[in-house]
Amino acid sequence: MIKSPLEKARMSYQPKLPNVLKGSVKLSEGKPTESVANQAEMKTLFPHTYGLPIVEFVAGEPKSYPAVNVGVILSGGQAPGGHNVISGIFDGLKKANPASKLYGFLGGPSGLIDHKYKELTVDIIDSYRNTGGFDMIGSGRTKLEKTEQFDKGAEICKQLNIKAIVIIGGDDSNTNACILAEYYKQKNIDIQVIGCPKTIDGDLKNEMIETSFGFDTAAKVYSELIGNIQRDCNSSRKYWHFIRLMGRSASHITLECALQTQPNVAIISEEVEAKNQSLSDVVTQITDSIVERANAGYEFGSVLIPEGLLEFMPKIKMLLSEMNDLLATPEFQAIVGDEAQRNFILLKLSHENKATFESLPLFIAKQLMMDRDAHGNVQVSLIETEKMLIEMVGERLKRLKECGAYTGKFSAMAHFFGYEGRCAFPSNFDADYCYSIGYNASLLILEGKTAYMSIIRNCCKSAEEWIAGGVPVVSMMNMERRNGKDVPVIRKALVELEGKPFKFFVSKREEWAGANDTFVFQGPIQFFGPSEVCDARTKTMMLECDK
Ligand code: FBP
């Protein structure tokens, strides 16, 4: 494979490790934990893995570890830094005992079930160090949730003498990792399971997990692109750019990009829901900004939109919930053609939801009828909310023009940034953070832990000062209703409206909406140069650290 000069240069970057992991370590155990809610149910569901203590590595005496074979799985959407998690596991295992082996299960969790794997040799690992993407072993969205799958996994582990599996994934994958750990414990199968917090969405975070990996890089890539667009805006002074950003339900990416680039408008889904705002309220909010700026002589600007926005509008939420059930019926699934499907939906919907469905532009109504994901949710990355808002804002401006309340000219461009950031070269932060998470995971395995997530904390400080350890996965779980059933899941973190990042945004957004010199241009991620540029943390993290 031909490598670009940057790829070659990044091969030799040595990711930073916390000081504590550089030498010999021992585990310090805290008090037993409780789950965040539904403690009684959790205790029953996880009799062997409930109540484990939080653990932290501290300096210890040198000791020898036996050779151990480990399997690793990348699960779900790509996030920058995944290869560094794997190289961290590899280096940690080999340092402890060079006879240890690391196997990569191919194509996500299905690799474990279907017995598709490869041994990860030093040559393979070296050629992927500090690169973006998950292509070293591939990823997938198969859910590990059935006992037959767990048994198939145990079979291949027995064949390869694998004693531990590391699952690198988001909240759902880590929930399933914990269910797997509990199952193996229950059945007396000697396989440990360790999770690692991945997702660009930033929604796998809590008191113990300061950020999920990939969020830093993805938000920086999108902010670079938004900055470039905003500079184009300032130069040509003729377009409004509507930019939808990935993040699934949570608006963390949109908020972070807003903090980095200071757009004229940024919509935060969690606020829309809290204020019970309708689609028409959001359209009015954007239109008002456009009119105000036009009155000040600025017929251009930027609007950031989180991809999950529609799901946070109460009426659309109700509509989607009824549609999810209808779409799952064999009757609907037998219908061929958009028109016939739409007619079926219209016939079956309740009176109120029918009115909401009919009020949406046709192309959006069609997109809402598309296949659901494995969890039964709308695939929000496929809903072109930015185009819908352009159309609806345009309509509203036309009406304002007719009554003389607006005299400007509205030209808009639609963008969607998601896949552009998921496989980018990891920033120095993500390269270091991921490597440390992986290295730390290998130590958790060597110390015999299972049902833990590998965690690195104190992240706003320099890597040398980071704290390394593990948090029991069950302690982050509660019961939630999914696909009509109450199930244990890791609690997803949405944007907190009382949190410092959102409050800071609220304190600034009016200024950013009206003035003409407030855009900030972050430029591309820098890998070489002054630390304040190359190792900068996200604004979200710095505001959250600011106690
Ligand atoms: P994960 O939750 O698996 O990390 O994936 C995140 C994400 O990138 C979302 O932001 C986005 O909505 C979704 O994946 C897109 O899914 P797909 O890769 O299947 O198109």
Coordinates of C-alpha atoms in Angstrom, one line a residue, residues 46 73 75 109-110 112-113 141-153 167 172-184 373-376 482-483 485 487-489:
F46 CA -26.0 -9.3 36.8
I73 CA -13.4 -6.4 18.2
S75 CA -18.0 -2.4 16.9
P109 CA -18.9 -8.6 16.5
S110 CA -19.9 -11.0 13.7
L112 CA -16.5 -13.6 16.8
I113 CA -19.7 -15.5 16.0
R141 CA -23.1 -3.4 13.7
T142 CA -24.1 -7.0 14.5
K143 CA -25.5 -7.0 18.0
L144 CA -24.0 -9.6 20.4
E145 CA -27.0 -10.4 22.5
K146 CA -28.1 -14.1 22.1
T147 CA -26.7 -16.9 24.1
E148 CA -26.1 -19.0 20.9
Q149 CA -23.8 -16.1 19.8
F150 CA -22.0 -16.1 23.1
D151 CA -21.5 -19.9 22.9
K152 CA -20.1 -19.6 19.3
G153 CA -17.7 -16.9 20.7
I167 CA -14.8 -4.8 22.7
D172 CA -24.9 -0.4 23.2
S173 CA -21.7 -2.4 22.3
N174 CA -20.4 -1.9 25.8
T175 CA -23.8 -2.9 27.3
N176 CA -23.6 -6.1 25.3
A177 CA -19.9 -6.6 26.3
C178 CA -21.1 -6.6 29.9
I179 CA -23.9 -9.1 29.3
L180 CA -21.3 -11.3 27.6
A181 CA -19.0 -11.0 30.6
E182 CA -21.9 -11.9 33.0
Y183 CA -22.8 -14.9 30.8
Y184 CA -19.3 -16.3 30.8
D373 CA -31.5 0.3 12.3
A374 CA -31.0 -2.9 14.3
H375 CA -32.4 -1.2 17.4
G376 CA -35.6 -0.2 15.6
R482 CA -36.2 -0.6 23.7
N483 CA -38.3 -2.2 21.0
K485 CA -39.2 -4.2 26.2
V487 CA -33.8 -3.8 29.0
P488 CA -30.5 -2.9 30.9
V489 CA -28.4 -0.4 29.0

